[in-house]
């Protein structure tokens, strides 16, 4: 039996988890920072300061909830990128401190790969190779995922990430923060054909959302406030449709090239109901296995790093104590 303590502090969630054998989540504490709400977006300085304040309590809570002592842990893992540098440092330094003090192996993991691992925690068995679509606030990429969770990126966003597009459009539509869930709520059961926003069609497996953002900005500028007021939900639904359509179109294109044994979606935006439904519907028709993570494993949480770290543990791959953090892949 292998017990891994995972720590995640890449953005605005302070999280710690204990995962057994890369599969059984004994605890997964997620403390979402709410102080960013008044600024309408994550403020990096505030984020790292709050991580410092809460990290040790969150780690202790994760150990307590799992009924595991630090001595019983085999390894400690932390996300070391991509993410906010100051925030990542807090989690990684906490992990290093534990590794040194208690003589434990250290395993630094990639945040984006961790998202894909959410499917491993959600389903009994996955089939490989898989085509993985990661959609979060910082990333929108397509990967070929192998059984050992090694990945090869075959497409990525050229500008904004899908979550960023949700967040920015939600802000322009005065829907509140965090933008993705707020926009989804406003769009629920509204008319997604109300306004046809542009869906980028690139000559590759890449994505682009900056055109959509500009189109929404001009549309709002040119439309009477009373009309926006009356149709806010329909506009939100039209934005959601444009984002999801591009994600599905590009994933479909990639699948037709790689014809993988399965497809999976992951990351914060994979909590979106329209995306989940269309992803399933599209790929079930293509007769491949379709994996969508449980809601609790979509957004940032430390079970993802603790689970992914197990794939390194079984190969005896550990991080040196001077491993650093990185902001981008
Ligand atoms: O993976 P995540 O928790 O953090 C990053 O790695 O960025 O993803 C956060 C992103 C945010 O942009 C948020 O607005 C978006 O995921 N998101 C959603 C939904 N829930 C979270 N977007 C659309 N619909 C949702 N239900
Ligand atoms: Zn994330």
Coordinates of N, CA, C and O and ligand atoms in Angstrom, one line a residue, residues 111 115 136 300, ligand 2:
X111 N 0.5 20.5 -13.2 CA -0.9 20.8 -13.0 C -1.8 20.3 -14.1 O -2.9 19.8 -13.8
X115 N -4.9 17.4 -14.1 CA -6.3 17.5 -14.4 C -6.7 16.2 -15.2 O -7.8 15.7 -14.9
X136 N -9.2 24.7 -18.8 CA -9.2 25.3 -17.5 C -9.1 26.8 -17.7 O -9.2 27.3 -18.8
X300 N -9.6 22.7 -9.5 CA -8.3 22.4 -8.8 C -8.5 21.7 -7.4 O -9.2 22.2 -6.6
Ligands
LIG2 ZN1 -6.5 23.8 -12.9

